Amino acid sequence: MEETKKVMLSGIQPSGQLHIGNYLGPLIHWPEMIEEFDCYFFLADLHTLTVRQEPAELRKRVLTLLANYIACGLDPEKCTLFIQSHVPAHSQLAWVLNCYTMFGELSRMTQFKDKSAKHADNINAGLFTYPVLMASDILLYQPDYVPVGEDQRQHVEICRDIANRFNGVYGDVFKVPEPYIAKVGARIMSLNAPESKMSKSSPEGCVFLLDRPEDILRKFKRAITDSDTERCVRYDPEHKPGVANLMQIYGSAAGKTYAEIEREFDGQGYGAFKAAVGEAVVEKLRPIREETERLLADKAYLESVYRAGAEKASYIAGKTLRKVYKKVGLLAK
Ligand code: ATP
Ligand code: LTN
């Protein structure tokens, strides 16, 4: 039975603190998946080097993200949790795949365009070839599905293109994976600018997983709703994007449908609604924050988790890498 399980893999960059977009989008669904799939979840630390990092800060963020993963319900006994840079095969496959990826297709990536506009003083080659490293992360483990938020769809698509191109030359070396994108929560918007997605790089509109309850309540109290005259809670993302975003957050955090939320706040203003969303998020995040703090106090345990994860991941990744090296004609040692 064990061998027939489908494989799932995903990763998050330790580029800042996790926010509720990362959580309510992809991460919240991962714990259910570990029961059904053979899951690999990793921390994409090499990817964060595309933007300048403060070394001590980065090391701290990696441990915090690992603790967050476990606190969110990723039991290391039931899935493989590891750190990207601990498995050298990721960088090794990335070099080979760089030679099977076209300049033109990388130039069309929206994340590259966005990030190079944002970091105009540091448009490095790593930022450009980011999707090739991501394709390597994925293809090494031959997954069936890659659960991510909507903004990563294009990266999974280019990974499929690279895999198909390689398979076209050398036979079925890579499984071609599917993106796996949740419907609700796939795109949580910023609380103070509901037209842009909540993003670590714009911390002002973010609610972080480790925020204190009073800060969370304050952030929701100040959240932008809408300037329309009809001040009622109704799901209408086009005309009421601020309210729709809060409904999305409330729906995921409290497990309610939009119709239920509309009924609950029928005849009430935005004040009561925003307070309720804040409360629901505080309650949802409380156990995660407490467990993360507990885990961070136990460095020896975290170390044992990422060491065991690296060993398991390296074994699988090594098999795929050896196959690729052989196919392209590198002499085995
Ligand atoms: P950055 O600002 O550095 O780009 P980010 O906040 O967008 O970071 P990532 O580390 O790029 O977060 O994303 C981690 C995962 O969370 C990805 O699967 C991504 O699709 C998802 N994600 C990021 N932001 C949101 C959001 N606002 N709503 C839903 N999912 C999101
Ligand atoms: N690019 C992703 C992080 C990431 C990833 C991956 C996700 C790196 N490698 C492989 C899924 C599979 C991001 O910025 N969220």
Tab-separated table of C-alpha atoms and ligand atoms in Angstrom:
chain	number	residue	atom	x	y	z
A	1	MET	CA	0.000	0.000	0.000
A	2	GLU	CA	2.778	2.375	1.091
A	3	GLU	CA	4.506	2.334	-2.346
A	4	THR	CA	1.368	3.328	-4.257
A	5	LYS	CA	0.892	6.654	-2.442
A	6	LYS	CA	1.072	9.714	-4.690
A	7	VAL	CA	3.920	12.094	-4.007
A	8	MET	CA	3.526	15.750	-3.081
A	9	LEU	CA	6.201	18.400	-2.626
A	10	SER	CA	6.299	22.076	-1.758
A	11	GLY	CA	8.531	24.703	-0.226
A	12	ILE	CA	8.508	28.217	1.189
A	13	GLN	CA	11.369	30.697	1.246
A	14	PRO	CA	12.598	31.769	4.679
A	15	SER	CA	12.645	35.326	3.373
A	16	GLY	CA	10.610	36.822	6.199
A	17	GLN	CA	8.055	35.843	8.804
A	18	LEU	CA	5.142	33.727	7.604
A	19	HIS	CA	1.904	35.668	7.198
A	20	ILE	CA	-1.706	34.537	7.040
A	21	GLY	CA	-1.548	34.551	3.208
A	22	ASN	CA	1.131	31.857	3.313
A	23	TYR	CA	-0.837	30.016	5.980
A	24	LEU	CA	-4.441	30.233	4.746
A	25	GLY	CA	-3.296	29.795	1.133
A	26	PRO	CA	-1.125	26.708	0.860
A	27	LEU	CA	0.168	25.773	4.328
A	28	ILE	CA	-3.150	25.148	6.099
A	29	HIS	CA	-3.883	22.333	3.635
A	30	TRP	CA	-0.561	20.542	3.983
A	31	PRO	CA	-1.268	18.644	7.241
A	32	GLU	CA	-4.334	16.919	5.691
A	33	MET	CA	-2.155	15.874	2.788
A	34	ILE	CA	0.411	14.007	4.844
A	35	GLU	CA	-2.179	11.352	5.617
A	36	GLU	CA	-2.937	10.697	1.973
A	37	PHE	CA	0.314	11.440	0.145
A	38	ASP	CA	4.010	10.806	0.491
A	39	CYS	CA	4.965	14.411	1.294
A	40	TYR	CA	8.167	16.422	1.090
A	41	PHE	CA	8.161	19.947	2.517
A	42	PHE	CA	11.309	22.004	2.483
A	43	LEU	CA	12.683	25.458	3.245
A	44	ALA	CA	13.940	27.163	0.102
A	45	ASP	CA	16.932	28.874	1.712
A	46	LEU	CA	19.003	28.952	-1.516
A	47	HIS	CA	16.203	30.856	-3.222
A	48	THR	CA	16.352	33.621	-0.621
A	49	LEU	CA	19.939	34.444	-1.654
A	50	THR	CA	18.548	36.072	-4.804
A	51	VAL	CA	17.879	39.042	-2.514
A	52	ARG	CA	20.562	40.269	-0.040
A	53	GLN	CA	20.137	38.689	3.388
A	54	GLU	CA	21.646	39.421	6.782
A	55	PRO	CA	23.404	36.058	7.538
A	56	ALA	CA	22.553	35.743	11.265
A	57	GLU	CA	18.978	36.805	10.567
A	58	LEU	CA	18.607	34.221	7.791
A	59	ARG	CA	19.845	31.401	10.061
A	60	LYS	CA	17.279	32.429	12.665
A	61	ARG	CA	14.466	32.598	10.121
A	62	VAL	CA	15.232	29.087	8.850
A	63	LEU	CA	14.779	27.610	12.327
A	64	THR	CA	11.638	29.662	12.918
A	65	LEU	CA	10.101	28.493	9.638
A	66	LEU	CA	10.924	24.884	10.450
A	67	ALA	CA	9.273	25.313	13.868
A	68	ASN	CA	6.280	26.940	12.121
A	69	TYR	CA	5.952	23.972	9.764
A	70	ILE	CA	5.829	21.532	12.683
A	71	ALA	CA	3.552	23.791	14.759
A	72	CYS	CA	1.105	24.010	11.833
A	73	GLY	CA	0.737	20.236	11.948
A	74	LEU	CA	3.488	18.841	9.738
A	75	ASP	CA	4.491	15.853	11.830
A	76	PRO	CA	8.122	14.996	10.939
A	77	GLU	CA	7.359	11.342	11.604
A	78	LYS	CA	4.784	11.345	8.823
A	79	CYS	CA	6.444	13.505	6.145
A	80	THR	CA	9.921	14.596	5.115
A	81	LEU	CA	10.903	18.076	6.329
A	82	PHE	CA	14.251	19.400	5.141
A	83	ILE	CA	16.343	22.413	4.249
A	84	GLN	CA	17.132	22.902	0.554
A	85	SER	CA	20.843	23.712	1.013
A	86	HIS	CA	21.326	20.457	2.977
A	87	VAL	CA	20.627	18.443	-0.171
A	88	PRO	CA	23.308	19.367	-2.747
A	89	ALA	CA	21.434	17.576	-5.545
A	90	HIS	CA	19.164	20.654	-5.859
A	91	SER	CA	22.054	22.863	-7.000
A	92	GLN	CA	23.576	20.068	-9.064
A	93	LEU	CA	20.419	19.361	-11.043
A	94	ALA	CA	19.825	23.096	-11.427
A	95	TRP	CA	23.066	23.428	-13.410
A	96	VAL	CA	22.054	20.683	-15.824
A	97	LEU	CA	18.537	22.082	-16.242
A	98	ASN	CA	19.935	25.573	-16.846
A	99	CYS	CA	21.250	24.099	-20.083
A	100	TYR	CA	17.734	22.959	-21.031
A	101	THR	CA	15.958	26.226	-20.245
A	102	MET	CA	15.688	29.091	-22.685
A	103	PHE	CA	16.614	32.697	-22.044
A	104	GLY	CA	13.326	33.808	-23.620
A	105	GLU	CA	11.083	31.740	-21.369
A	106	LEU	CA	12.854	32.952	-18.221
A	107	SER	CA	12.472	36.552	-19.396
A	108	ARG	CA	8.696	36.118	-19.450
A	109	MET	CA	8.360	35.146	-15.770
A	110	THR	CA	6.254	37.713	-13.952
A	111	GLN	CA	8.047	37.188	-10.625
A	112	PHE	CA	11.370	37.998	-12.320
A	113	LYS	CA	9.899	41.144	-13.825
A	114	ASP	CA	8.364	42.211	-10.488
A	115	LYS	CA	11.436	41.449	-8.404
A	116	SER	CA	13.854	43.092	-10.800
A	117	ALA	CA	11.705	46.230	-10.734
A	118	LYS	CA	11.760	46.116	-6.929
A	119	HIS	CA	15.493	45.412	-6.601
A	120	ALA	CA	16.772	47.420	-9.555
A	121	ASP	CA	20.229	47.696	-7.946
A	122	ASN	CA	20.638	43.903	-7.727
A	123	ILE	CA	19.233	42.163	-10.798
A	124	ASN	CA	21.479	39.139	-10.409
A	125	ALA	CA	21.654	35.949	-12.476
A	126	GLY	CA	20.151	33.981	-9.569
A	127	LEU	CA	16.988	36.047	-9.733
A	128	PHE	CA	16.783	35.222	-13.433
A	129	THR	CA	17.391	31.467	-13.091
A	130	TYR	CA	15.254	31.163	-9.920
A	131	PRO	CA	12.621	29.054	-11.747
A	132	VAL	CA	15.284	26.543	-12.849
A	133	LEU	CA	16.327	25.899	-9.243
A	134	MET	CA	12.641	25.595	-8.388
A	135	ALA	CA	12.144	23.090	-11.232
A	136	SER	CA	15.067	21.082	-9.836
A	137	ASP	CA	13.580	21.176	-6.319
A	138	ILE	CA	10.454	19.641	-7.740
A	139	LEU	CA	11.675	17.172	-10.354
A	140	LEU	CA	14.243	15.483	-8.077
A	141	TYR	CA	11.386	13.950	-6.054
A	142	GLN	CA	9.159	12.912	-9.001
A	143	PRO	CA	6.037	14.385	-7.348
A	144	ASP	CA	2.504	14.098	-8.728
A	145	TYR	CA	1.378	17.396	-7.179
A	146	VAL	CA	2.911	20.702	-6.093
A	147	PRO	CA	0.621	22.610	-3.691
A	148	VAL	CA	1.274	26.372	-3.930
A	149	GLY	CA	-0.584	29.678	-4.021
A	150	GLU	CA	-1.866	31.169	-7.273
A	151	ASP	CA	1.235	33.384	-7.697
A	152	GLN	CA	3.451	30.310	-8.133
A	153	ARG	CA	1.403	28.719	-10.915
A	154	GLN	CA	3.656	30.116	-13.638
A	155	HIS	CA	6.715	28.584	-11.966
A	156	VAL	CA	5.096	25.161	-11.866
A	157	GLU	CA	4.161	25.579	-15.541
A	158	ILE	CA	7.762	26.307	-16.578
A	159	CYS	CA	8.876	23.308	-14.520
A	160	ARG	CA	6.485	21.169	-16.575
A	161	ASP	CA	7.854	22.651	-19.801
A	162	ILE	CA	11.444	21.912	-18.773
A	163	ALA	CA	10.520	18.347	-17.748
A	164	ASN	CA	8.703	17.700	-21.022
A	165	ARG	CA	11.608	19.089	-23.034
A	166	PHE	CA	14.102	16.893	-21.194
A	167	ASN	CA	11.878	13.814	-21.434
A	168	GLY	CA	11.435	14.522	-25.150
A	169	VAL	CA	15.177	14.061	-25.663
A	170	TYR	CA	16.019	11.343	-23.115
A	171	GLY	CA	12.821	9.365	-22.491
A	172	ASP	CA	10.701	9.394	-19.341
A	173	VAL	CA	13.230	10.640	-16.809
A	174	PHE	CA	10.954	13.045	-14.916
A	175	LYS	CA	7.361	12.761	-13.789
A	176	VAL	CA	5.542	15.890	-15.021
A	177	PRO	CA	3.794	17.336	-11.931
A	178	GLU	CA	0.513	19.209	-11.596
A	179	PRO	CA	0.067	22.414	-9.587
A	180	TYR	CA	-2.412	21.949	-6.719
A	181	ILE	CA	-4.047	25.243	-5.841
A	182	ALA	CA	-6.759	25.616	-3.187
A	183	LYS	CA	-9.855	27.567	-4.200
A	184	VAL	CA	-10.436	29.501	-0.990
A	185	GLY	CA	-7.444	31.401	0.342
A	186	ALA	CA	-5.356	31.060	-2.833
A	187	ARG	CA	-4.823	34.795	-2.862
A	188	ILE	CA	-5.143	36.686	0.426
A	189	MET	CA	-4.828	40.406	-0.152
A	190	SER	CA	-3.032	43.043	1.909
A	191	LEU	CA	-5.150	44.491	4.748
A	192	ASN	CA	-4.278	48.055	3.850
A	193	ALA	CA	-4.205	47.683	0.042
A	194	PRO	CA	-6.724	45.012	-0.975
A	195	GLU	CA	-5.731	45.301	-4.628
A	196	SER	CA	-2.298	43.759	-3.957
A	197	LYS	CA	-1.543	40.360	-2.463
A	198	MET	CA	-0.405	40.080	1.129
A	199	SER	CA	3.345	39.738	0.804
A	200	LYS	CA	6.303	39.508	3.193
A	201	SER	CA	7.993	42.207	1.182
A	202	SER	CA	5.255	44.722	2.150
A	203	PRO	CA	4.972	44.051	5.892
A	204	GLU	CA	2.525	46.917	6.560
A	205	GLY	CA	-0.497	45.034	5.181
A	206	CYS	CA	0.470	41.672	6.695
A	207	VAL	CA	-0.759	39.744	9.699
A	208	PHE	CA	2.082	37.474	10.788
A	209	LEU	CA	1.671	34.016	12.270
A	210	LEU	CA	3.650	35.039	15.337
A	211	ASP	CA	1.981	38.433	15.897
A	212	ARG	CA	0.675	39.051	19.421
A	213	PRO	CA	-3.142	38.850	19.790
A	214	GLU	CA	-3.466	42.573	20.561
A	215	ASP	CA	-1.540	43.452	17.393
A	216	ILE	CA	-3.709	41.147	15.291
A	217	LEU	CA	-6.916	42.712	16.658
A	218	ARG	CA	-5.551	46.204	16.016
A	219	LYS	CA	-4.552	45.348	12.434
A	220	PHE	CA	-8.039	44.032	11.634
A	221	LYS	CA	-9.689	47.005	13.268
A	222	ARG	CA	-7.742	49.261	10.899
A	223	ALA	CA	-8.198	47.060	7.814
A	224	ILE	CA	-9.423	48.887	4.730
A	225	THR	CA	-13.004	47.950	3.929
A	226	ASP	CA	-14.756	49.873	1.189
A	227	SER	CA	-15.890	53.369	0.530
A	228	ASP	CA	-19.191	52.330	-1.060
A	229	THR	CA	-22.363	53.623	0.571
A	230	GLU	CA	-23.854	50.170	1.025
A	231	ARG	CA	-22.060	49.309	4.255
A	232	CYS	CA	-23.084	45.674	4.450
A	233	VAL	CA	-21.099	42.459	4.520
A	234	ARG	CA	-21.630	40.933	1.086
A	235	TYR	CA	-19.236	38.886	-1.080
A	236	ASP	CA	-18.502	40.999	-4.145
A	237	PRO	CA	-14.749	40.939	-4.895
A	238	GLU	CA	-15.088	43.314	-7.829
A	239	HIS	CA	-16.874	46.148	-6.061
A	240	LYS	CA	-15.997	45.370	-2.447
A	241	PRO	CA	-12.458	43.885	-2.553
A	242	GLY	CA	-11.627	44.823	1.050
A	243	VAL	CA	-14.743	43.126	2.446
A	244	ALA	CA	-14.317	40.115	0.145
A	245	ASN	CA	-10.762	39.677	1.411
A	246	LEU	CA	-11.876	39.811	5.043
A	247	MET	CA	-14.632	37.313	4.259
A	248	GLN	CA	-12.074	35.039	2.692
A	249	ILE	CA	-9.881	35.261	5.795
A	250	TYR	CA	-12.826	34.742	8.153
A	251	GLY	CA	-14.137	31.871	6.035
A	252	SER	CA	-10.818	29.997	6.187
A	253	ALA	CA	-10.030	30.804	9.821
A	254	ALA	CA	-13.506	29.994	11.210
A	255	GLY	CA	-14.529	27.349	8.642
A	256	LYS	CA	-17.614	29.252	7.422
A	257	THR	CA	-19.086	29.755	3.955
A	258	TYR	CA	-19.712	33.203	2.448
A	259	ALA	CA	-23.479	32.724	2.791
A	260	GLU	CA	-23.119	31.915	6.479
A	261	ILE	CA	-20.967	35.004	7.018
A	262	GLU	CA	-23.444	37.245	5.177
A	263	ARG	CA	-26.249	35.932	7.379
A	264	GLU	CA	-24.222	36.323	10.569
A	265	PHE	CA	-23.566	40.045	9.940
A	266	ASP	CA	-26.854	40.901	8.285
A	267	GLY	CA	-27.868	44.405	9.374
A	268	GLN	CA	-24.594	45.096	11.186
A	269	GLY	CA	-21.867	47.548	10.177
A	270	TYR	CA	-18.241	46.773	9.368
A	271	GLY	CA	-17.045	47.348	12.955
A	272	ALA	CA	-18.537	44.159	14.425
A	273	PHE	CA	-17.463	42.186	11.370
A	274	LYS	CA	-13.823	43.300	11.547
A	275	ALA	CA	-13.677	42.541	15.281
A	276	ALA	CA	-15.035	39.029	14.633
A	277	VAL	CA	-12.467	38.381	11.886
A	278	GLY	CA	-9.697	39.523	14.242
A	279	GLU	CA	-10.942	37.232	17.034
A	280	ALA	CA	-11.210	34.240	14.699
A	281	VAL	CA	-7.648	34.760	13.436
A	282	VAL	CA	-6.292	35.183	16.984
A	283	GLU	CA	-7.885	31.882	18.021
A	284	LYS	CA	-6.680	30.069	14.915
A	285	LEU	CA	-3.101	31.286	15.373
A	286	ARG	CA	-2.805	30.986	19.165
A	287	PRO	CA	-1.833	27.283	19.287
A	288	ILE	CA	0.572	27.737	16.368
A	289	ARG	CA	2.375	30.621	18.068
A	290	GLU	CA	2.603	28.790	21.382
A	291	GLU	CA	3.880	25.592	19.799
A	292	THR	CA	6.409	27.480	17.650
A	293	GLU	CA	7.801	29.175	20.763
A	294	ARG	CA	8.054	25.847	22.556
A	295	LEU	CA	9.874	24.227	19.623
A	296	LEU	CA	12.289	27.129	19.232
A	297	ALA	CA	13.396	26.556	22.812
A	298	ASP	CA	14.371	22.982	21.844
A	299	LYS	CA	17.107	23.456	19.242
A	300	ALA	CA	18.352	19.875	19.647
A	301	TYR	CA	14.982	18.544	18.522
A	302	LEU	CA	14.820	20.866	15.500
A	303	GLU	CA	18.329	19.784	14.565
A	304	SER	CA	17.345	16.121	14.735
A	305	VAL	CA	14.370	16.842	12.455
A	306	TYR	CA	16.303	18.608	9.708
A	307	ARG	CA	19.187	16.101	9.836
A	308	ALA	CA	16.856	13.127	9.423
A	309	GLY	CA	14.943	15.026	6.708
A	310	ALA	CA	18.125	15.777	4.752
A	311	GLU	CA	19.141	12.148	4.856
A	312	LYS	CA	15.800	10.889	3.546
A	313	ALA	CA	15.566	13.608	0.900
A	314	SER	CA	19.162	13.077	-0.280
A	315	TYR	CA	18.514	9.407	-0.883
A	316	ILE	CA	15.566	10.063	-3.217
A	317	ALA	CA	17.137	13.127	-4.871
A	318	GLY	CA	20.403	11.252	-5.449
A	319	LYS	CA	18.627	8.542	-7.418
A	320	THR	CA	17.103	11.068	-9.846
A	321	LEU	CA	20.331	13.046	-10.168
A	322	ARG	CA	22.362	9.929	-11.032
A	323	LYS	CA	19.841	9.015	-13.697
A	324	VAL	CA	20.034	12.527	-15.208
A	325	TYR	CA	23.856	12.576	-15.166
A	326	LYS	CA	23.905	9.226	-16.938
A	327	LYS	CA	21.345	10.271	-19.556
A	328	VAL	CA	23.188	13.458	-20.520
A	329	GLY	CA	26.475	11.579	-20.806
A	330	LEU	CA	28.448	12.466	-17.681
A	331	LEU	CA	30.936	9.716	-16.793
A	332	ALA	CA	30.042	7.952	-13.519
A	333	LYS	CA	32.776	7.977	-10.861
B	1	ATP	P1	7.715	37.511	-1.032
B	1	ATP	O1	7.039	38.760	-0.606
B	1	ATP	O2	9.129	37.362	-0.515
B	1	ATP	O3	7.529	37.173	-2.481
B	1	ATP	P2	5.490	35.948	-0.197
B	1	ATP	O4	4.885	36.538	1.002
B	1	ATP	O5	4.842	36.187	-1.515
B	1	ATP	O6	7.014	36.345	-0.242
B	1	ATP	P3	6.372	33.218	-0.651
B	1	ATP	O7	7.460	32.711	0.240
B	1	ATP	O8	6.735	33.626	-2.025
B	1	ATP	O9	5.564	34.398	0.074
B	1	ATP	O10	5.240	32.142	-0.730
B	1	ATP	C1	5.086	30.975	0.052
B	1	ATP	C2	3.799	30.299	-0.374
B	1	ATP	O11	2.693	31.114	0.025
B	1	ATP	C3	3.655	30.124	-1.883
B	1	ATP	O12	3.042	28.890	-2.158
B	1	ATP	C4	2.772	31.264	-2.305
B	1	ATP	O13	2.028	30.937	-3.450
B	1	ATP	C5	1.870	31.427	-1.094
B	1	ATP	N1	1.406	32.792	-0.920
B	1	ATP	C6	2.185	33.908	-0.803
B	1	ATP	N2	1.434	35.002	-0.621
B	1	ATP	C7	0.133	34.574	-0.621
B	1	ATP	C8	-1.125	35.238	-0.472
B	1	ATP	N3	-1.185	36.523	-0.272
B	1	ATP	N4	-2.253	34.491	-0.524
B	1	ATP	C9	-2.196	33.169	-0.703
B	1	ATP	N5	-1.041	32.466	-0.848
B	1	ATP	C10	0.109	33.159	-0.808
B	2	LTN	N1	9.148	29.884	-5.306
B	2	LTN	C1	8.410	29.452	-4.169
B	2	LTN	C2	9.229	28.663	-3.191
B	2	LTN	C3	9.706	27.414	-3.800
B	2	LTN	C4	8.923	26.269	-4.140
B	2	LTN	C5	9.834	25.349	-4.694
B	2	LTN	C6	7.560	25.955	-4.043
B	2	LTN	C7	11.000	27.136	-4.139
B	2	LTN	N2	11.074	25.890	-4.679
B	2	LTN	C8	9.387	24.091	-5.154
B	2	LTN	C9	7.135	24.696	-4.497
B	2	LTN	C10	8.043	23.785	-5.053
B	2	LTN	C11	7.905	30.690	-3.481
B	2	LTN	O1	8.437	31.740	-3.620
B	2	LTN	N3	6.915	30.550	-2.714
